[in-house]
Amino acid sequence: MIRTVIVGGSGYTGGELLRILATHPQVEVTMVTSREYAGKPISLIHPNLRGFYSINFTNFSIDKIGDRADTVFLGLPHGVSLNYVPKLLEIGLQVVDLSADFRLKDPQVYKYWYGIEHPYPDLLSKAVYGLPELHDRELKGAKLIASPGCNATATILALAPAVKMGFTPDLRFVSDVKVSSSEGGAKPSEGSHHPERQNAIRPYEAEGHRHSAEAEQELSILSGRPVKVSIVPHAISSVRGAMASVHMWSSEVMEDLEIWKKVAEFYRGRKFVRIVRGGIHPYPDPKYIIGSNFADIGFANEKRVMRLTMFSAIDNLMKGAAGQAVQSFNISRGFNEDEGIRAPPLRPA
Amino acid sequence: MIRTVIVGGSGYTGGELLRILATHPQVEVTMVTSREYAGKPISLIHPNLRGFYSINFTNFSIDKIGDRADTVFLGLPHGVSLNYVPKLLEIGLQVVDLSADFRLKDPQVYKYWYGIEHPYPDLLSKAVYGLPELHDRELKGAKLIASPGCNATATILALAPAVKMGFTPDLRFVSDVKVSSSEGGAKPSEGSHHPERQNAIRPYEAEGHRHSAEAEQELSILSGRPVKVSIVPHAISSVRGAMASVHMWSSEVMEDLEIWKKVAEFYRGRKFVRIVRGGIHPYPDPKYIIGSNFADIGFANEKRVMRLTMFSAIDNLMKGAAGQAVQSFNISRGFNEDEGIRAPPLRPA
Amino acid sequence: MIRTVIVGGSGYTGGELLRILATHPQVEVTMVTSREYAGKPISLIHPNLRGFYSINFTNFSIDKIGDRADTVFLGLPHGVSLNYVPKLLEIGLQVVDLSADFRLKDPQVYKYWYGIEHPYPDLLSKAVYGLPELHDRELKGAKLIASPGCNATATILALAPAVKMGFTPDLRFVSDVKVSSSEGGAKPSEGSHHPERQNAIRPYEAEGHRHSAEAEQELSILSGRPVKVSIVPHAISSVRGAMASVHMWSSEVMEDLEIWKKVAEFYRGRKFVRIVRGGIHPYPDPKYIIGSNFADIGFANEKRVMRLTMFSAIDNLMKGAAGQAVQSFNISRGFNEDEGIRAPPLRPA
Amino acid sequence: MIRTVIVGGSGYTGGELLRILATHPQVEVTMVTSREYAGKPISLIHPNLRGFYSINFTNFSIDKIGDRADTVFLGLPHGVSLNYVPKLLEIGLQVVDLSADFRLKDPQVYKYWYGIEHPYPDLLSKAVYGLPELHDRELKGAKLIASPGCNATATILALAPAVKMGFTPDLRFVSDVKVSSSEGGAKPSEGSHHPERQNAIRPYEAEGHRHSAEAEQELSILSGRPVKVSIVPHAISSVRGAMASVHMWSSEVMEDLEIWKKVAEFYRGRKFVRIVRGGIHPYPDPKYIIGSNFADIGFANEKRVMRLTMFSAIDNLMKGAAGQAVQSFNISRGFNEDEGIRAPPLRPA
């Protein structure tokens, strides 16, 4: 039984971790911290969890954690996790960080995108980028897991087979992402106000989305070429789910079967990747993944102009956040990859 | 391991049963029938289930079922189940019928509401109305379970404590129900067409909703008085969830705590009833139940005019259909009541 | 040309007034005030109005208004309008107040519901409750119009023919209202956060909604009997539209045609009331009113139990706020009742 | 007063035409045809229009039309308009065809995309492609107007300034379009069933969308270069609105102001194009156009990688269909371009 602490447990990622871990057979949640809600019952903030947890939120305290935890999930804002991670590692805990703080390998790149010098550059190289489809082996036994961003996850999973299997000579890509409102977190804002968000189709952070950095890092490593990626998110009125559409030009006409085979080969053995092609809805749709950790990968092939599109559909709170963090944690601990995240998606939802 | 067959497995109730049973440790789904999709893979119709079932839909055949089933879930339209049930019982199978065909005890009442003479009036008395909160004991070992309708379930669970614990002298009630689009089933129609349904607040079947009959039967039995109930559903733009608001007048001012205690006493020990009072959202909301079998029960108490409202929130496909059917099945088989339906609700969704 | 000022123009009611008045042939908007956005262009806050207004928001100043206005629309929070109205009247301006400050006639009732002594009780009797279907004559030439609340409007329009034409002996009613998210105004909050609001079916202010006071006042005057009304709003995931369902018991079986005729008689000649009965959607639905000032009124008649339901569907920002304010203004000025608000509803939306 | 007939008036485009023309001062609607609903009142199918039209739907008859019409709007399916147009022109009527039948100039291209030989190739050259921002002059006095498709309109308006003003050396583009459910028309289908459509992010017709042909034709003419365009639509859960995002690579770093100026220059004097840059929502969003004929055009400029995105937001039933048809009609008749379509967009909706 892994004693587990969730630091920053009042947001959507924290809530999703609590939802998953409530039925994870190898995990006992011993503490959930929240500065804002310390002393309050978990179900006050997460009314879905009424009846599932008897503990209250507490304040974070590094002293108290040591005795109660084997693993700490950090659901803190970017720039805050930074300060906790070294100490948590020092006292021997495993850290799964859901912020962006340890995702980039190169401190220069970190500085470019996040505007500050990284205070622990050595930890950057020790952290494992928690995308199991690319880093399965490194995750085994990992002490510090940097769990990927949702838009980065969708983008990388769409592009990885394309750049690795040679679908295109392109070295620069735009990932046109459609994102649901839960991706913005639990804090109300003008853009998330229901009357303003419902029916919106609204580009945002369209000139330098930070997840581009992760995607470029991972795809460049994977392909051995310097890949550039622009992520352009569009806020739409779904509540859960993100869809990356990455359009590219191939250098010759490809057959569907060939593409299918290469994608299948690339993702062979990966439990959480499903390849979608044909059927009533011939392309992936995050709607059919809701509540699960799947990434549904598909493609369009317009031979007339030799244009390919790679599609990647995920649940932004699962494969895009909490689910993937648990998947990486499972691998790191030698559990079944899908322990606690095995239930089928909900439909319709 | 209970060998289980789902007859009529292509609709939303069938899909929800398949979703639940995919991880139910005591159940093996051996056959799923669909006249329309026989021979087609389950995931063609239920894309969320891609990767969970390797069997295809088959045609229903009474001969084939005998060898492969211990329990049969019937997800057929009203008036169709009628013809299957006697034979299935005869060859020794347990039947959980999700249609309205065996819910009413009185053949006259059945005729009034459904317009035809019931061909098997004796089976009406043998069937157990599958609302475990009222019929727990009778469900143990039950051979024929008539699983309640969603609007009836919400209405009965809201009213039961009120009529039993004496909150009101009223003997007639209107249950103002707000229902999600999945309640109408998987077949497209003009009212369910997305551009027409989204943003709708649309009363329908407002002058004799058939679920009224079940509610009257159960509440009259429970209270020992002849209770009349009008169910007035309103189609709104949620996808899942139903909310019954039943307004009534008390004969004296009641205190909140007194109401709370009586509701709690009425539902003592019931795993799937949560009483909601206070907090950020002080009344129940089906939103926080999505994907689970809970019924959240709450109340409003406007002392100024001695008006009470009982609220009951359910997921129409779970507690309102498939989840409750599995709950009744679990009880009938002596399993834990929550086997296979233990996961917390999804939030946000 | 009526020179018109909108005080408090950055909210949804202000925006809706601006939208309407942009094409009102008798009105020139000379000033729009906003404390928060003074100096900013109107289209910054109301992006739909880009290109329609060249003026910026300004700070409110009683001195400046005198020279520029004939009529002032007050879109201020409850309790704030109070302080402006007497002075505006004094300098000879017409005031259309969209807050609750002058809606109630009885200072005692005001105190009961709003918790403070009304500072200008004499103005309460001079104000005209701006519901043209009841107060057409008094609105002509009115200097102070107290524009009704949205839930009150829906409730009164549903109940008025019932209490006046003797559909029921009941003297107390519950108005079960389903409300859209724009009703809560333009300020983000936890309940209006998109991930929390979408798919919600959430009762709120269910134990003493303030609009009950207006409804009781108007219906008691109309029927000559002391009518009690409890308004119970439910937040759902539409953006626009409110629906009041008021259930009642008749003392004898009524025929549909009789009900229809009486409702038609009651609302004879009223341009903005449409009676809905039969057709594909036999009851009113706010969806088919969006963007217009109509109130669609209908009913259900369950003879079996002598239960009637009166339905009233409005667009909460139009007939429930800005549209009705302009309608009353038109009448007060002797313009056509529908000047500027003549366009058909939008569909689908 | 132009006597106007709408042929095929029961769909969404027909309904939107009726909504617009109800208040168009130069138009009298004399007949509305529908094979399916002949004899039925218009408000049965278009409940928003209750009270606006006293005529019923009739069957189409070429003989009857001649006496009653000056202009005929054809809201028929593709391949059906074909058969009506020549005769209508012959008897001297003006035709505004909202189908795809006369949009393409080259019969070969028509055959490639629509699979049949065009029976009236000479009419193809006489038809004016009804996009006033490109064909203003030709529209004056036009007898046959081929009104553009919605996704084509959004795509062309986004790309036109880019290809004309030299933002990019690219000659092939992908237009990633996000489309609302009303774009699919009024007929229910599995994909449009509310429980399946709500929360969907679903690519469709992603390998040869027919509107690509129109876009290629118009952009090639405009730029004098052979432009290739792949339109990739994604069905999302808005009801109205379409958003085209067209990503491209510039050959040198461009400044925002330079881009802004060139777009403004390109669209100078066009009443229905608004350029959006900066503010709370710095890019266009169809949400703020709902119910109006505007196209909001904007751009993103990621200098780091010299990537530009052109955004174009329209209301698919207005600028994407009925509104644009009326705009072209107005121009053809010498009316103000915005006659009948002058009202601001609705917000929030």
PDB file of C-alpha atoms in Angstrom, chain D residues 110-299:
ATOM      1  CA  TYR D 110     -17.853  20.582 -60.873  1.00  0.00           C
ATOM      2  CA  LYS D 111     -17.795  17.062 -62.190  1.00  0.00           C
ATOM      3  CA  TYR D 112     -14.721  16.144 -60.152  1.00  0.00           C
ATOM      4  CA  TRP D 113     -16.328  17.249 -56.889  1.00  0.00           C
ATOM      5  CA  TYR D 114     -19.999  16.473 -57.421  1.00  0.00           C
ATOM      6  CA  GLY D 115     -19.659  13.383 -59.534  1.00  0.00           C
ATOM      7  CA  ILE D 116     -21.990  14.375 -62.341  1.00  0.00           C
ATOM      8  CA  GLU D 117     -21.806  16.304 -65.599  1.00  0.00           C
ATOM      9  CA  HIS D 118     -23.300  19.755 -65.034  1.00  0.00           C
ATOM     10  CA  PRO D 119     -26.399  20.011 -67.269  1.00  0.00           C
ATOM     11  CA  TYR D 120     -26.187  23.795 -67.691  1.00  0.00           C
ATOM     12  CA  PRO D 121     -22.514  24.655 -68.051  1.00  0.00           C
ATOM     13  CA  ASP D 122     -23.324  27.983 -69.710  1.00  0.00           C
ATOM     14  CA  LEU D 123     -25.200  29.114 -66.611  1.00  0.00           C
ATOM     15  CA  LEU D 124     -22.104  28.433 -64.525  1.00  0.00           C
ATOM     16  CA  SER D 125     -20.349  31.310 -66.194  1.00  0.00           C
ATOM     17  CA  LYS D 126     -23.346  33.616 -65.871  1.00  0.00           C
ATOM     18  CA  ALA D 127     -23.831  32.965 -62.173  1.00  0.00           C
ATOM     19  CA  VAL D 128     -22.191  35.405 -59.796  1.00  0.00           C
ATOM     20  CA  TYR D 129     -20.487  33.897 -56.782  1.00  0.00           C
ATOM     21  CA  GLY D 130     -22.325  35.740 -54.051  1.00  0.00           C
ATOM     22  CA  LEU D 131     -19.468  36.792 -51.815  1.00  0.00           C
ATOM     23  CA  PRO D 132     -19.851  40.583 -51.850  1.00  0.00           C
ATOM     24  CA  GLU D 133     -16.421  41.206 -50.363  1.00  0.00           C
ATOM     25  CA  LEU D 134     -14.952  39.798 -53.581  1.00  0.00           C
ATOM     26  CA  HIS D 135     -17.688  40.294 -56.170  1.00  0.00           C
ATOM     27  CA  ASP D 136     -19.436  43.501 -55.234  1.00  0.00           C
ATOM     28  CA  ARG D 137     -19.474  44.941 -58.717  1.00  0.00           C
ATOM     29  CA  GLU D 138     -20.622  41.812 -60.502  1.00  0.00           C
ATOM     30  CA  LEU D 139     -23.479  41.461 -58.060  1.00  0.00           C
ATOM     31  CA  LYS D 140     -25.084  44.702 -59.173  1.00  0.00           C
ATOM     32  CA  GLY D 141     -28.007  43.678 -61.320  1.00  0.00           C
ATOM     33  CA  ALA D 142     -27.101  40.006 -61.123  1.00  0.00           C
ATOM     34  CA  LYS D 143     -29.846  37.668 -62.293  1.00  0.00           C
ATOM     35  CA  LEU D 144     -28.365  34.456 -60.900  1.00  0.00           C
ATOM     36  CA  ILE D 145     -26.519  34.556 -57.604  1.00  0.00           C
ATOM     37  CA  ALA D 146     -24.776  31.418 -56.383  1.00  0.00           C
ATOM     38  CA  SER D 147     -24.545  31.952 -52.663  1.00  0.00           C
ATOM     39  CA  PRO D 148     -21.377  30.477 -51.121  1.00  0.00           C
ATOM     40  CA  GLY D 149     -21.116  27.632 -48.647  1.00  0.00           C
ATOM     41  CA  CYS D 150     -20.505  28.476 -45.022  1.00  0.00           C
ATOM     42  CA  ASN D 151     -17.148  26.763 -44.628  1.00  0.00           C
ATOM     43  CA  ALA D 152     -16.045  28.226 -47.955  1.00  0.00           C
ATOM     44  CA  THR D 153     -17.078  31.706 -46.855  1.00  0.00           C
ATOM     45  CA  ALA D 154     -15.153  31.454 -43.610  1.00  0.00           C
ATOM     46  CA  THR D 155     -12.112  30.025 -45.363  1.00  0.00           C
ATOM     47  CA  ILE D 156     -12.043  32.522 -48.211  1.00  0.00           C
ATOM     48  CA  LEU D 157     -12.513  35.520 -45.944  1.00  0.00           C
ATOM     49  CA  ALA D 158      -9.629  34.324 -43.769  1.00  0.00           C
ATOM     50  CA  LEU D 159      -7.291  33.584 -46.634  1.00  0.00           C
ATOM     51  CA  ALA D 160      -8.130  36.324 -49.133  1.00  0.00           C
ATOM     52  CA  PRO D 161      -6.067  39.102 -47.553  1.00  0.00           C
ATOM     53  CA  ALA D 162      -3.221  36.695 -46.863  1.00  0.00           C
ATOM     54  CA  VAL D 163      -2.853  35.474 -50.414  1.00  0.00           C
ATOM     55  CA  LYS D 164      -3.579  38.859 -51.959  1.00  0.00           C
ATOM     56  CA  MET D 165      -1.351  40.919 -49.700  1.00  0.00           C
ATOM     57  CA  GLY D 166       1.557  38.485 -49.747  1.00  0.00           C
ATOM     58  CA  PHE D 167       1.663  37.269 -46.156  1.00  0.00           C
ATOM     59  CA  THR D 168       3.070  33.925 -47.181  1.00  0.00           C
ATOM     60  CA  PRO D 169       4.712  32.150 -50.090  1.00  0.00           C
ATOM     61  CA  ASP D 170       2.538  29.076 -49.357  1.00  0.00           C
ATOM     62  CA  LEU D 171       0.304  27.945 -52.188  1.00  0.00           C
ATOM     63  CA  ARG D 172      -1.480  25.191 -50.278  1.00  0.00           C
ATOM     64  CA  PHE D 173      -3.438  25.568 -47.099  1.00  0.00           C
ATOM     65  CA  VAL D 174      -5.458  23.646 -44.592  1.00  0.00           C
ATOM     66  CA  SER D 175      -8.473  25.471 -43.246  1.00  0.00           C
ATOM     67  CA  ASP D 176      -9.178  23.967 -39.860  1.00  0.00           C
ATOM     68  CA  VAL D 177     -12.851  24.812 -39.358  1.00  0.00           C
ATOM     69  CA  LYS D 178     -14.868  24.404 -36.161  1.00  0.00           C
ATOM     70  CA  VAL D 179     -18.550  24.180 -36.960  1.00  0.00           C
ATOM     71  CA  SER D 180     -21.772  24.401 -35.009  1.00  0.00           C
ATOM     72  CA  SER D 181     -24.589  21.917 -35.154  1.00  0.00           C
ATOM     73  CA  SER D 182     -26.995  24.097 -37.134  1.00  0.00           C
ATOM     74  CA  GLU D 183     -24.613  23.855 -40.072  1.00  0.00           C
ATOM     75  CA  GLY D 184     -25.816  20.314 -40.675  1.00  0.00           C
ATOM     76  CA  GLY D 185     -29.366  21.432 -41.330  1.00  0.00           C
ATOM     77  CA  ALA D 186     -32.698  20.644 -39.755  1.00  0.00           C
ATOM     78  CA  LYS D 187     -32.849  16.900 -40.408  1.00  0.00           C
ATOM     79  CA  PRO D 188     -32.025  14.734 -37.386  1.00  0.00           C
ATOM     80  CA  SER D 189     -29.222  12.226 -37.794  1.00  0.00           C
ATOM     81  CA  GLU D 190     -27.077  10.040 -35.581  1.00  0.00           C
ATOM     82  CA  GLY D 191     -24.279  12.556 -35.456  1.00  0.00           C
ATOM     83  CA  SER D 192     -26.647  15.398 -34.634  1.00  0.00           C
ATOM     84  CA  HIS D 193     -28.510  13.518 -31.890  1.00  0.00           C
ATOM     85  CA  HIS D 194     -28.072  15.714 -28.843  1.00  0.00           C
ATOM     86  CA  PRO D 195     -26.484  13.119 -26.552  1.00  0.00           C
ATOM     87  CA  GLU D 196     -23.954  12.335 -29.302  1.00  0.00           C
ATOM     88  CA  ARG D 197     -23.265  15.867 -30.472  1.00  0.00           C
ATOM     89  CA  GLN D 198     -23.004  17.727 -27.181  1.00  0.00           C
ATOM     90  CA  ASN D 199     -19.351  17.752 -26.025  1.00  0.00           C
ATOM     91  CA  ALA D 200     -18.209  16.272 -29.339  1.00  0.00           C
ATOM     92  CA  ILE D 201     -15.028  17.460 -31.034  1.00  0.00           C
ATOM     93  CA  ARG D 202     -15.404  15.417 -34.134  1.00  0.00           C
ATOM     94  CA  PRO D 203     -13.665  15.784 -37.498  1.00  0.00           C
ATOM     95  CA  TYR D 204     -15.858  14.895 -40.468  1.00  0.00           C
ATOM     96  CA  GLU D 205     -15.561  14.995 -44.265  1.00  0.00           C
ATOM     97  CA  ALA D 206     -11.889  15.457 -43.548  1.00  0.00           C
ATOM     98  CA  GLU D 207     -10.599  14.002 -46.807  1.00  0.00           C
ATOM     99  CA  GLY D 208     -12.112  16.070 -49.565  1.00  0.00           C
ATOM    100  CA  HIS D 209     -14.647  18.526 -48.220  1.00  0.00           C
ATOM    101  CA  ARG D 210     -16.514  19.939 -51.206  1.00  0.00           C
ATOM    102  CA  HIS D 211     -16.276  23.534 -50.125  1.00  0.00           C
ATOM    103  CA  SER D 212     -12.560  23.194 -50.857  1.00  0.00           C
ATOM    104  CA  ALA D 213     -13.394  23.564 -54.548  1.00  0.00           C
ATOM    105  CA  GLU D 214     -15.053  26.949 -54.106  1.00  0.00           C
ATOM    106  CA  ALA D 215     -12.252  28.176 -51.926  1.00  0.00           C
ATOM    107  CA  GLU D 216      -9.609  27.087 -54.418  1.00  0.00           C
ATOM    108  CA  GLN D 217     -11.502  28.749 -57.278  1.00  0.00           C
ATOM    109  CA  GLU D 218     -11.906  32.073 -55.558  1.00  0.00           C
ATOM    110  CA  LEU D 219      -8.472  32.254 -54.008  1.00  0.00           C
ATOM    111  CA  SER D 220      -6.758  31.276 -57.239  1.00  0.00           C
ATOM    112  CA  ILE D 221      -8.616  34.005 -59.126  1.00  0.00           C
ATOM    113  CA  LEU D 222      -7.830  36.511 -56.435  1.00  0.00           C
ATOM    114  CA  SER D 223      -4.138  35.766 -56.114  1.00  0.00           C
ATOM    115  CA  GLY D 224      -3.453  34.840 -59.697  1.00  0.00           C
ATOM    116  CA  ARG D 225      -1.757  31.706 -58.464  1.00  0.00           C
ATOM    117  CA  PRO D 226      -3.056  28.120 -58.325  1.00  0.00           C
ATOM    118  CA  VAL D 227      -4.027  27.854 -54.679  1.00  0.00           C
ATOM    119  CA  LYS D 228      -4.868  24.527 -53.069  1.00  0.00           C
ATOM    120  CA  VAL D 229      -7.082  24.430 -49.989  1.00  0.00           C
ATOM    121  CA  SER D 230      -8.103  21.495 -47.817  1.00  0.00           C
ATOM    122  CA  ILE D 231     -11.035  22.266 -45.577  1.00  0.00           C
ATOM    123  CA  VAL D 232     -11.135  20.077 -42.473  1.00  0.00           C
ATOM    124  CA  PRO D 233     -14.327  20.634 -40.468  1.00  0.00           C
ATOM    125  CA  HIS D 234     -14.701  19.655 -36.821  1.00  0.00           C
ATOM    126  CA  ALA D 235     -18.200  19.307 -35.374  1.00  0.00           C
ATOM    127  CA  ILE D 236     -18.382  20.873 -31.918  1.00  0.00           C
ATOM    128  CA  SER D 237     -21.216  21.602 -29.567  1.00  0.00           C
ATOM    129  CA  SER D 238     -22.070  25.191 -30.375  1.00  0.00           C
ATOM    130  CA  VAL D 239     -25.416  25.721 -32.082  1.00  0.00           C
ATOM    131  CA  ARG D 240     -24.422  28.643 -34.310  1.00  0.00           C
ATOM    132  CA  GLY D 241     -21.132  29.891 -35.625  1.00  0.00           C
ATOM    133  CA  ALA D 242     -18.177  28.695 -37.639  1.00  0.00           C
ATOM    134  CA  MET D 243     -14.541  29.499 -37.144  1.00  0.00           C
ATOM    135  CA  ALA D 244     -11.837  28.986 -39.725  1.00  0.00           C
ATOM    136  CA  SER D 245      -8.230  28.908 -38.539  1.00  0.00           C
ATOM    137  CA  VAL D 246      -5.772  28.892 -41.402  1.00  0.00           C
ATOM    138  CA  HIS D 247      -2.170  28.451 -40.387  1.00  0.00           C
ATOM    139  CA  MET D 248       0.668  29.488 -42.676  1.00  0.00           C
ATOM    140  CA  TRP D 249       4.364  30.264 -42.701  1.00  0.00           C
ATOM    141  CA  SER D 250       5.636  33.682 -43.656  1.00  0.00           C
ATOM    142  CA  SER D 251       8.984  34.160 -45.344  1.00  0.00           C
ATOM    143  CA  GLU D 252      10.101  36.856 -42.969  1.00  0.00           C
ATOM    144  CA  VAL D 253       9.065  38.163 -39.575  1.00  0.00           C
ATOM    145  CA  MET D 254       6.072  40.469 -39.925  1.00  0.00           C
ATOM    146  CA  GLU D 255       4.956  43.105 -37.450  1.00  0.00           C
ATOM    147  CA  ASP D 256       1.403  42.989 -36.107  1.00  0.00           C
ATOM    148  CA  LEU D 257       0.663  46.512 -37.256  1.00  0.00           C
ATOM    149  CA  GLU D 258       1.735  45.722 -40.787  1.00  0.00           C
ATOM    150  CA  ILE D 259      -0.560  42.726 -40.894  1.00  0.00           C
ATOM    151  CA  TRP D 260      -3.403  44.710 -39.388  1.00  0.00           C
ATOM    152  CA  LYS D 261      -3.016  47.488 -41.945  1.00  0.00           C
ATOM    153  CA  LYS D 262      -2.956  45.144 -44.875  1.00  0.00           C
ATOM    154  CA  VAL D 263      -6.041  43.299 -43.732  1.00  0.00           C
ATOM    155  CA  ALA D 264      -7.790  46.618 -43.145  1.00  0.00           C
ATOM    156  CA  GLU D 265      -6.760  47.812 -46.568  1.00  0.00           C
ATOM    157  CA  PHE D 266      -7.998  44.660 -48.193  1.00  0.00           C
ATOM    158  CA  TYR D 267     -11.398  44.950 -46.542  1.00  0.00           C
ATOM    159  CA  ARG D 268     -11.696  48.733 -46.699  1.00  0.00           C
ATOM    160  CA  GLY D 269     -15.280  49.868 -46.972  1.00  0.00           C
ATOM    161  CA  ARG D 270     -16.776  46.445 -46.390  1.00  0.00           C
ATOM    162  CA  LYS D 271     -19.625  46.888 -43.920  1.00  0.00           C
ATOM    163  CA  PHE D 272     -19.743  43.325 -42.713  1.00  0.00           C
ATOM    164  CA  VAL D 273     -16.090  42.710 -42.036  1.00  0.00           C
ATOM    165  CA  ARG D 274     -14.785  43.699 -38.627  1.00  0.00           C
ATOM    166  CA  ILE D 275     -11.098  43.345 -37.846  1.00  0.00           C
ATOM    167  CA  VAL D 276     -10.433  42.005 -34.364  1.00  0.00           C
ATOM    168  CA  ARG D 277      -7.083  42.405 -32.687  1.00  0.00           C
ATOM    169  CA  GLY D 278      -6.494  42.921 -28.996  1.00  0.00           C
ATOM    170  CA  GLY D 279      -8.945  43.503 -26.189  1.00  0.00           C
ATOM    171  CA  ILE D 280     -10.163  40.959 -23.688  1.00  0.00           C
ATOM    172  CA  HIS D 281     -10.611  38.357 -26.385  1.00  0.00           C
ATOM    173  CA  PRO D 282      -7.872  39.295 -28.857  1.00  0.00           C
ATOM    174  CA  TYR D 283      -9.022  36.997 -31.634  1.00  0.00           C
ATOM    175  CA  PRO D 284     -12.381  36.625 -33.385  1.00  0.00           C
ATOM    176  CA  ASP D 285     -15.021  34.401 -31.858  1.00  0.00           C
ATOM    177  CA  PRO D 286     -18.258  33.513 -33.652  1.00  0.00           C
ATOM    178  CA  LYS D 287     -19.999  33.823 -30.285  1.00  0.00           C
ATOM    179  CA  TYR D 288     -19.931  37.593 -30.642  1.00  0.00           C
ATOM    180  CA  ILE D 289     -21.491  37.539 -34.095  1.00  0.00           C
ATOM    181  CA  ILE D 290     -24.517  35.357 -33.409  1.00  0.00           C
ATOM    182  CA  GLY D 291     -27.584  36.429 -35.335  1.00  0.00           C
ATOM    183  CA  SER D 292     -25.691  38.926 -37.494  1.00  0.00           C
ATOM    184  CA  ASN D 293     -24.073  38.976 -40.911  1.00  0.00           C
ATOM    185  CA  PHE D 294     -20.620  40.004 -39.734  1.00  0.00           C
ATOM    186  CA  ALA D 295     -17.387  38.235 -40.457  1.00  0.00           C
ATOM    187  CA  ASP D 296     -14.829  38.988 -37.772  1.00  0.00           C
ATOM    188  CA  ILE D 297     -11.321  38.621 -39.124  1.00  0.00           C
ATOM    189  CA  GLY D 298      -8.176  38.411 -37.005  1.00  0.00           C
ATOM    190  CA  PHE D 299      -4.750  36.901 -36.890  1.00  0.00           C
TER     191      PHE D 299
END
